[in-house]
Coordinates of C-alpha atoms and ligand atoms in Angstrom, one line a residue:
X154 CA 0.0 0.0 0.0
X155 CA 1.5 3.4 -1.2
X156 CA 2.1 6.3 1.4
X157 CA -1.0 8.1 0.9
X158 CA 1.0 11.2 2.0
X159 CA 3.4 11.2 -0.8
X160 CA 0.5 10.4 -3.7
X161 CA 0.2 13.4 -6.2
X162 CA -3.1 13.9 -7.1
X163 CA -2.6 12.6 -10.3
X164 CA -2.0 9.1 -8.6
X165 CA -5.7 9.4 -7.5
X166 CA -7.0 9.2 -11.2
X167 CA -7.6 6.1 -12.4
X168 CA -5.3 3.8 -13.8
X169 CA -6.1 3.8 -17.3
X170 CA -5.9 7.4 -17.9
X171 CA -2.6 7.7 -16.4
X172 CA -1.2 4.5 -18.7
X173 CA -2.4 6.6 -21.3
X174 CA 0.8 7.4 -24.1
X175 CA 1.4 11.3 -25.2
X176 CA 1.2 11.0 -28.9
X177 CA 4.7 11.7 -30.6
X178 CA 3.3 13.4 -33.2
X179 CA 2.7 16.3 -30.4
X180 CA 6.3 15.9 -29.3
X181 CA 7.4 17.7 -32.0
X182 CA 4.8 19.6 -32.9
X183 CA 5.3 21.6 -29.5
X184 CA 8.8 21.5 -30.1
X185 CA 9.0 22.9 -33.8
X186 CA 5.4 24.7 -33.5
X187 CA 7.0 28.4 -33.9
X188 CA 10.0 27.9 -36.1
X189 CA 10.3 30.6 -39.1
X190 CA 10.0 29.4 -41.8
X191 CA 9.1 25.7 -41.2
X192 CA 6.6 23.7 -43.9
X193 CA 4.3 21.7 -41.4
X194 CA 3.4 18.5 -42.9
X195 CA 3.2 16.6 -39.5
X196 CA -0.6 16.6 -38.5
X197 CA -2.7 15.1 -40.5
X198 CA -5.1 17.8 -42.3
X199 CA -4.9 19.7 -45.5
X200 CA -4.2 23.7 -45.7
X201 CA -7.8 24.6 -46.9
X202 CA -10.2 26.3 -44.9
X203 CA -14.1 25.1 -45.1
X204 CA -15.9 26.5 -48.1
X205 CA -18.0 29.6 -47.3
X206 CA -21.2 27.8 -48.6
X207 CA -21.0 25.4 -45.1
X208 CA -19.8 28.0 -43.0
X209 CA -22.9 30.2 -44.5
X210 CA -25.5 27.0 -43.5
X211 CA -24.4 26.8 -39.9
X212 CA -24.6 30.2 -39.6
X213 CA -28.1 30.2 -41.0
X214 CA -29.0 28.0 -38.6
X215 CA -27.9 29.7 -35.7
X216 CA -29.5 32.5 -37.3
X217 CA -32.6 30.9 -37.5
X218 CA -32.8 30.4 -33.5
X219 CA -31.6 26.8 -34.1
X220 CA -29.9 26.7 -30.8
X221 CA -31.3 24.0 -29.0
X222 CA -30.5 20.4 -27.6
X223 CA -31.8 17.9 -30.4
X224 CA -31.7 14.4 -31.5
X225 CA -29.1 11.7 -29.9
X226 CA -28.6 10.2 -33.2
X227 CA -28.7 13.1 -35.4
X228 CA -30.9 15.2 -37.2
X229 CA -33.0 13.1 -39.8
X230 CA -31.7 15.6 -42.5
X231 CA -28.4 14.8 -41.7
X232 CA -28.8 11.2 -41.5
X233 CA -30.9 11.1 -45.0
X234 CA -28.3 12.7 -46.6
X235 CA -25.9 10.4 -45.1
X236 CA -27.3 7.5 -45.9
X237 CA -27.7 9.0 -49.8
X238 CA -24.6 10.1 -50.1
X239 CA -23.7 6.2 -49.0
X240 CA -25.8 4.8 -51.5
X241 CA -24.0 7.5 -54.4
X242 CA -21.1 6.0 -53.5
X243 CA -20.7 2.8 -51.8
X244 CA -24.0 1.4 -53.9
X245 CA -25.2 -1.3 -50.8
X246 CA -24.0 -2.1 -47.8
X247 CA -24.3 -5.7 -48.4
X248 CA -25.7 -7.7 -50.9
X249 CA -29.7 -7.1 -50.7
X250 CA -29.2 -4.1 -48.1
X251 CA -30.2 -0.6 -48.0
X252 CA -28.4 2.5 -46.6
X253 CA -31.1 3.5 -44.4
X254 CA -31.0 6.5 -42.6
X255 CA -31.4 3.9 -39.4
X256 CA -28.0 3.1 -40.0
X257 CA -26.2 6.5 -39.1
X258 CA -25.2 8.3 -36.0
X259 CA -23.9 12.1 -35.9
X260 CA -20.7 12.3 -34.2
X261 CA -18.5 14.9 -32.8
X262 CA -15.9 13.8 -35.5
X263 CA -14.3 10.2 -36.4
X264 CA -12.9 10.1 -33.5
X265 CA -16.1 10.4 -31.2
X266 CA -17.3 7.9 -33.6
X267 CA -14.1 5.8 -33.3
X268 CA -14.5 6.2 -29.1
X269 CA -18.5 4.9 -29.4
X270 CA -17.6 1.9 -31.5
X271 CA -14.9 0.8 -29.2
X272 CA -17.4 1.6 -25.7
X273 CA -19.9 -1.0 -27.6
X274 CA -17.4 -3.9 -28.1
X275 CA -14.6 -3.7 -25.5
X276 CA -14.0 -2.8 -21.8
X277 CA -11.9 -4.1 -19.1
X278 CA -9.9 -6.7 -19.6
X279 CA -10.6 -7.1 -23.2
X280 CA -8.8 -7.2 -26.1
X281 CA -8.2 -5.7 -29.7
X282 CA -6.0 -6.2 -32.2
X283 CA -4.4 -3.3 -34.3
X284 CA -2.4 -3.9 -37.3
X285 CA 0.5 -1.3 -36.8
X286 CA 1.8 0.9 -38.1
X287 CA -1.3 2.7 -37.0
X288 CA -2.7 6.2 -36.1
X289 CA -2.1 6.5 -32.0
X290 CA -5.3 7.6 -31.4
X291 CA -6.9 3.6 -31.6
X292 CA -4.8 2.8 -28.9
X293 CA -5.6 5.7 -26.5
X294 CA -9.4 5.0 -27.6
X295 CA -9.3 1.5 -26.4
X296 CA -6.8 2.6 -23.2
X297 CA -9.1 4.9 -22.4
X298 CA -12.1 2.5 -22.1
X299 CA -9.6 0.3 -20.5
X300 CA -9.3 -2.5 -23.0
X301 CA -5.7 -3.1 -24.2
X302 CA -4.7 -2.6 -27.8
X303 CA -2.7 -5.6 -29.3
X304 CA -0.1 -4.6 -31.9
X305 CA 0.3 -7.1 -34.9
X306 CA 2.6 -5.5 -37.1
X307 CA 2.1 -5.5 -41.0
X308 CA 4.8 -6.8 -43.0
X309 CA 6.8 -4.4 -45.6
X310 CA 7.5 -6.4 -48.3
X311 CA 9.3 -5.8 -51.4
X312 CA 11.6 -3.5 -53.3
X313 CA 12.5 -0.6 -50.2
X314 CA 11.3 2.2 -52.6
X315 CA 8.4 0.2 -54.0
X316 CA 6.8 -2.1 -51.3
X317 CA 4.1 -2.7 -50.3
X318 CA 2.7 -3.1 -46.5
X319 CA 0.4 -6.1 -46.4
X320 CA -1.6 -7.4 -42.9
X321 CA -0.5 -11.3 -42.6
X322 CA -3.6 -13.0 -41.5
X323 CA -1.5 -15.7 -39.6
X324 CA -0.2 -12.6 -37.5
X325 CA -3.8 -11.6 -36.7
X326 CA -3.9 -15.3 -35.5
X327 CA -1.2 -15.5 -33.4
X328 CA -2.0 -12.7 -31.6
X329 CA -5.8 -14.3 -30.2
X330 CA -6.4 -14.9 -27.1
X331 CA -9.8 -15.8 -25.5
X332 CA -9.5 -12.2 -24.2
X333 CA -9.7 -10.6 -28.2
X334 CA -13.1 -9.0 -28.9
X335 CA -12.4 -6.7 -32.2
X336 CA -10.0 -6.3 -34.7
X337 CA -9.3 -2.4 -36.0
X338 CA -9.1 -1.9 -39.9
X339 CA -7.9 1.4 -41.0
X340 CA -7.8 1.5 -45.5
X341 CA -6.8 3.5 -46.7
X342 CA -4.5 4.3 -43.5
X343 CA -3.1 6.9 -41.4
X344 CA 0.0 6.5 -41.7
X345 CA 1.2 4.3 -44.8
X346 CA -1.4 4.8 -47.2
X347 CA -1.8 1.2 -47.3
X348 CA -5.0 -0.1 -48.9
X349 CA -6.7 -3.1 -48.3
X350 CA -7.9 -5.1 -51.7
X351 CA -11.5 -6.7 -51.8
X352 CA -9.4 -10.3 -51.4
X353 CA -7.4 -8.8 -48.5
X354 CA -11.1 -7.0 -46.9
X355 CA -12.3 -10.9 -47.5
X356 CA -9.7 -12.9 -45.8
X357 CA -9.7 -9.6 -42.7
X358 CA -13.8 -10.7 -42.3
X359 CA -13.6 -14.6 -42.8
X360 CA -11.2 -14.3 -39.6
X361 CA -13.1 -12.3 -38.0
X362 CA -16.4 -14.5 -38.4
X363 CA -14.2 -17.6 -37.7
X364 CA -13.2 -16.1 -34.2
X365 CA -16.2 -14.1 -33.6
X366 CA -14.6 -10.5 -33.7
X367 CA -15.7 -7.6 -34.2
X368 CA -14.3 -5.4 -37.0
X369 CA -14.1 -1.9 -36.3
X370 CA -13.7 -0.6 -39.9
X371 CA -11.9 3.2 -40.1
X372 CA -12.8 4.5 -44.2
X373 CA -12.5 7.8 -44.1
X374 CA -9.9 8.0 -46.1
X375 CA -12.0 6.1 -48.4
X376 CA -12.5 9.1 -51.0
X377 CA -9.0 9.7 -51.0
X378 CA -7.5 6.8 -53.4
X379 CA -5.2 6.5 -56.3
X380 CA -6.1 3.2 -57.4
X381 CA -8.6 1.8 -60.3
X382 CA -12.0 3.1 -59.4
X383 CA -13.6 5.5 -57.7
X384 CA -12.8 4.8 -54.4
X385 CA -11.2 2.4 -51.9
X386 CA -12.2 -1.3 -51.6
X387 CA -14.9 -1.2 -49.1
X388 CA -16.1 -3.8 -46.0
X389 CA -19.2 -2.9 -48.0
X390 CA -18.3 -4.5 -51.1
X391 CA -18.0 -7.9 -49.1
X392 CA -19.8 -8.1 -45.8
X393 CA -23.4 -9.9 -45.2
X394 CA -26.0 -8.2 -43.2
X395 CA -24.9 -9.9 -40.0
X396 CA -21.6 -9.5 -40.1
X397 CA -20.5 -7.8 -36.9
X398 CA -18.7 -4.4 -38.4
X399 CA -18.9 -1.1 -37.2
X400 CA -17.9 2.1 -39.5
X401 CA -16.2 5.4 -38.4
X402 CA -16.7 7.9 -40.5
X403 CA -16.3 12.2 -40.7
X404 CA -16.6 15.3 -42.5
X405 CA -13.0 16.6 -41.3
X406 CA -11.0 15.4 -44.6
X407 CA -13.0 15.0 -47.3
X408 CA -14.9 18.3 -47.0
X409 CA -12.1 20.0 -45.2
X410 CA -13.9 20.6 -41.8
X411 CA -11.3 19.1 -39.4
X412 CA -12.3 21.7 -36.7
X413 CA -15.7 21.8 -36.6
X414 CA -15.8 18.2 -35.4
X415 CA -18.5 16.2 -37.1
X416 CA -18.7 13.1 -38.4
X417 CA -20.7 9.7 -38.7
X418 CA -21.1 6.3 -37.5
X419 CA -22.5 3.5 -39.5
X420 CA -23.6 0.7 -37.8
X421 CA -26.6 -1.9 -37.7
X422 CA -30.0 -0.5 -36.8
X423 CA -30.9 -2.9 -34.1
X424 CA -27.5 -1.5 -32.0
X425 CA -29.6 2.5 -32.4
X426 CA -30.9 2.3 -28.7
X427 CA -27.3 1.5 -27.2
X428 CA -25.5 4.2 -29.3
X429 CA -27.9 7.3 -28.7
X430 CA -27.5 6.2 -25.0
X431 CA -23.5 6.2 -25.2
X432 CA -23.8 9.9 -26.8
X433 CA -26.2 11.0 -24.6
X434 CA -23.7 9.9 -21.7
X435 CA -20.6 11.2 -23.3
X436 CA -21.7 14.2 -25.8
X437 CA -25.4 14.6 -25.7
X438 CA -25.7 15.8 -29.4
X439 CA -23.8 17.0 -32.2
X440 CA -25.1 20.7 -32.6
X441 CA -27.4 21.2 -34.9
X442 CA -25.7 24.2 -37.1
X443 CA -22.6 22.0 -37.3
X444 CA -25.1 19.2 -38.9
X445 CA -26.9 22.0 -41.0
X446 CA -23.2 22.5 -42.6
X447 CA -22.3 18.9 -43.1
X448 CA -25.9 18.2 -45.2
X449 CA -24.5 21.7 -46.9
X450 CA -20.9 19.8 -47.8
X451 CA -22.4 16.4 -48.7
X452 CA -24.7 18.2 -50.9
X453 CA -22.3 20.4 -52.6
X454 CA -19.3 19.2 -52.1
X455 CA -18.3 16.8 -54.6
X456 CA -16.0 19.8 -56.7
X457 CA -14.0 20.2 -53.5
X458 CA -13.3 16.7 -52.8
X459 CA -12.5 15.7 -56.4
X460 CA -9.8 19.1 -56.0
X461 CA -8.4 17.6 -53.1
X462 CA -7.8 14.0 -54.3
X463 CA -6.4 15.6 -57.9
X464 CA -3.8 17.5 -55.6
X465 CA -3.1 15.1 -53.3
X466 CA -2.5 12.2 -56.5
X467 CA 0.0 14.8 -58.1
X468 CA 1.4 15.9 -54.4
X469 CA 2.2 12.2 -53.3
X470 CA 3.7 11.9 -56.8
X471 CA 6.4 14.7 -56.5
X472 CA 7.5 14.3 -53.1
X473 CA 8.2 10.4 -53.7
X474 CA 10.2 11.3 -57.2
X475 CA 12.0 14.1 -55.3
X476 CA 12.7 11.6 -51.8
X477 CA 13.5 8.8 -54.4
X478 CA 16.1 10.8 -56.1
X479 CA 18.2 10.5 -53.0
X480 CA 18.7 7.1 -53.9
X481 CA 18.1 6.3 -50.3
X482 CA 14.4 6.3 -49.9
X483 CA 12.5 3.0 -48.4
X484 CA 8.7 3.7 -49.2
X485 CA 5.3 2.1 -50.2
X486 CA 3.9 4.3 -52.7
X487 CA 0.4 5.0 -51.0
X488 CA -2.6 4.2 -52.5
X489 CA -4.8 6.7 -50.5
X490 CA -5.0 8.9 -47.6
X491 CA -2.6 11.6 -47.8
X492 CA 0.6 10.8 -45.9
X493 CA 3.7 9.2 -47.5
X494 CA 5.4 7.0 -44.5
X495 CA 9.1 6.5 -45.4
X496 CA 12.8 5.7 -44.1
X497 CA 15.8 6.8 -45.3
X498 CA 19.1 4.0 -45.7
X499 CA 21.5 4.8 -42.4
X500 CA 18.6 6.5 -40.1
X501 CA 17.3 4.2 -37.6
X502 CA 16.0 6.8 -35.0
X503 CA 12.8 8.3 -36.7
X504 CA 12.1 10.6 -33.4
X505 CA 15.7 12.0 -33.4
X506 CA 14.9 12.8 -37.5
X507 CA 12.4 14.2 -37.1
X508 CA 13.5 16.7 -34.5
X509 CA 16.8 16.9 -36.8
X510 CA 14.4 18.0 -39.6
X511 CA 12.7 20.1 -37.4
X512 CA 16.7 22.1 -36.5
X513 CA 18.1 21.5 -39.9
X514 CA 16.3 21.3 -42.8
X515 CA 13.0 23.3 -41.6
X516 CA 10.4 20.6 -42.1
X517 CA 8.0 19.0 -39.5
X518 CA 7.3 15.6 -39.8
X519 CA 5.7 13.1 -37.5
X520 CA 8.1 10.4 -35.9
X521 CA 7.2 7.1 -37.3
X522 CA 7.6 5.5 -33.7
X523 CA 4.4 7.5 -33.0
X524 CA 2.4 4.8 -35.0
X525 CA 4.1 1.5 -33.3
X526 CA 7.1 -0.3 -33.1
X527 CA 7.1 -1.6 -36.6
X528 CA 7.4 2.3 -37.8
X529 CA 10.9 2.7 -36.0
X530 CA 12.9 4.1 -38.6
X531 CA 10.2 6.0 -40.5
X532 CA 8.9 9.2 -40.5
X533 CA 5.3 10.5 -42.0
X534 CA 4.6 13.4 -43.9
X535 CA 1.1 14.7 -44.5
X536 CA 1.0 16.2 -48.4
X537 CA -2.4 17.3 -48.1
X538 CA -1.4 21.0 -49.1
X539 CA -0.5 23.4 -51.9
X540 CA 2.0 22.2 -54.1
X541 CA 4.5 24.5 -53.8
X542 CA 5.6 23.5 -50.3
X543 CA 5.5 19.7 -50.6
X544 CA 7.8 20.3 -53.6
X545 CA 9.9 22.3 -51.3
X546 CA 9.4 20.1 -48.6
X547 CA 11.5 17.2 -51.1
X548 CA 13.7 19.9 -52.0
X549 CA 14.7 20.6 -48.3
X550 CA 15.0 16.8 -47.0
X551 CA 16.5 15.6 -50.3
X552 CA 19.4 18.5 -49.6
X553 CA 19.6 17.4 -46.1
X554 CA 20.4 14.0 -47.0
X555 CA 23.0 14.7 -48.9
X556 CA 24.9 17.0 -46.7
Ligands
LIG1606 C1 -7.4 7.1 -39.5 C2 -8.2 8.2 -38.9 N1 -9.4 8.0 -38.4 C3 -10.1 8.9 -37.8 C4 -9.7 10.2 -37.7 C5 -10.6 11.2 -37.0 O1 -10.9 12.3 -37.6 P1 -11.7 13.5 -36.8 O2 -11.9 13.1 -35.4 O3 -10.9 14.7 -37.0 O4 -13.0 13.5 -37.5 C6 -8.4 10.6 -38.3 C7 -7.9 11.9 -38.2 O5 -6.8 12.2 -38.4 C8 -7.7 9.5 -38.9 O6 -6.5 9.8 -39.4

């Protein structure tokens, strides 16, 4: 028994917010945060402000005297246009389905939607597996609700400037225990780009309906790909109606509305009771001007996302010609999001590069250590902004590493 007399008062909060990790990604981000001259591309959001024709809805509707407490779940507006939007896209959730409004939830952002999908499937004790590398902020969800996050690192495979990352399945497997309850998918991801394939989303679900897990399935860099079609393969494109998979979903990247906090989950109707009780408890409502703008940005939107993923195709392109010219560049060209995730032959410690880059070559990048064990060694930069200063961005590192 500790000497209650020498406890901080920090020691009297509970145990799983203090074993909760400060991101590395904020590490130097406070430490570079005022440096003249520095090109950011170390948090992951684009340089464009939200188009005045959402900003104008929300403020109608605060205009309007729409100021009130409303619906757990969302407005039905919102939802409908959700769920059409859906249905433009993704076609059916599942062979036979529908994209119901029923099937939607307002959040306050992915990652309210993220922290509601891991409160329904794991708690104490529990576990979840997350492929690594991975963006931090699934491990502090599940921390936080005081499951434990399991680590199954991906496997880099080929040529060091054109691999790929791939998730072995027989990693996935040796990582079970009786304990595992849910298995995180993040394609396209944050960091790597990595994108899962419709045989790779198929083998991910028949292990997850052989061991009874749930998937929790992160797409919202789903409008953000580079490969054949429109979009990113899709849990959609392959799951059955009872197939235990939970979707997080927001309007921060694709509409460029990373601060107003909004965004979606998508899971099946009969859970609607349980998840208007969880934001209830924890939020209580999205507010409803910040809905009136996102049915504004999924109604006319469509010219702004299509911008974005033209910019962030020819963006992704540069830097990796410029980084590959060094000759020393280990990389899998992403397939969508917007962050290339790459090592450079002779550096092995990515958060002494990236505080290095930070000093020397005035670019902010996020440490790949941030994102697990397996992304030692590599750093991530976010090319989500104008072209001028990810080309300068190459120019810069590309100099550095040859000094
Ligand atoms: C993979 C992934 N999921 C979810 C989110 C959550 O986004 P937000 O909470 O800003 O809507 C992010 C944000 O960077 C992300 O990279």
């Amino acid at each position: 028994m500790p000497d209650p007399t020498t406890l901080s008062i920090l020691d009297h909060v509970r145990p799983e917010v203090r074993a909760l990790p400060t991101s590395g990604i904020v590490e130097v981000f406070d430490y570079g945060r005022n440096r003249q001259g520095l090109i950011p591309l170390w948090v992951g959001e684009g340089d464009l402000s939200t188009p005045g024709f959402i900003c104008d809805a929300a403020a109608a509707a605060l205009a309007a005297g729409e100021t009130f407490y409303t619906y757990q779940a969302g407005i039905p507006d919102l939802r409908s246009a959700i769920a059409g939007y859906m249905e433009a896209h993704y076609g059916r959730p599942f062979d036979g389905g529908h994209f119901g409004p029923e099937r939607f939830f307002a959040t306050v952002g992915g990652m309210h939607a993220l922290q509601i999908a891991v409160r329904l499937v794991a708690g104490t004790g529990d576990e979840v597996l997350v492929p690594t590398p991975a963006w931090p902020n699934f491990g502090g969800a599940l921390v936080a609700a005081g499951a434990a996050p399991v680590e199954c690192p991906m496997r880099f495979e080929g040529e060091a400037d054109h691999g790929r990352w791939r998730i072995a399945v027989e990693d996935l497997e040796a990582a079970l225990t009786p304990r595992t309850r849910a298995l995180i998918v993040n394609s396209p991801s944050n960091p790597t780009g990595w994108t899962a394939t419709h045989g790779e989303l198929e083998g991910l679900l028949a292990f997850a309906r052989a061991n009874g897990l749930w998937i929790v399935a992160d797409e919202i860099y789903g409008r953000f790909f580079h490969g054949p079609g429109p979009r990113a393969p899709s849990f959609h494109d392959v799951m059955r109606a009872d197939d235990r998979v939970l979707f997080a979903q927001t309007f921060s990247k694709n509409w460029a509305m990373t601060g107003w906090r909004i965004g979606w989950l998508e899971a099946p109707p009969e859970l609607g009771p349980a998840i208007e009780n969880l934001v209830q408890y924890s939020t209580s409502g999205v507010p409803v001007a910040t809905q009136r703008a996102a049915v504004a940005a999924i109604a006319g939107g469509e010219d702004l996302i299509r911008t974005q993923v033209e910019r962030a195709r020819a963006n992704r392109d540069l830097l990796a010609a410029a980084l590959r010219g060094t000759g020393r560049l280990r990389c899998a060209l992403p397939d969508g999001a917007f962050y290339l995730f790459c090592g450079f032959d002779g550096v092995t410690d990515s958060r002494a590069l990236a505080l290095r880059l930070v000093d020397e070559a005035g670019v902010g990048v996020a440490p790949g250590s941030a994102f697990g064990a397996i992304g030692e060694g590599f750093v991530r930069l976010c090319y989500a902004r104008r072209t001028e200063d990810v080309v300068e961005v190459g120019r810069r590192i590309a100099a550095w590493l040859a000094r």
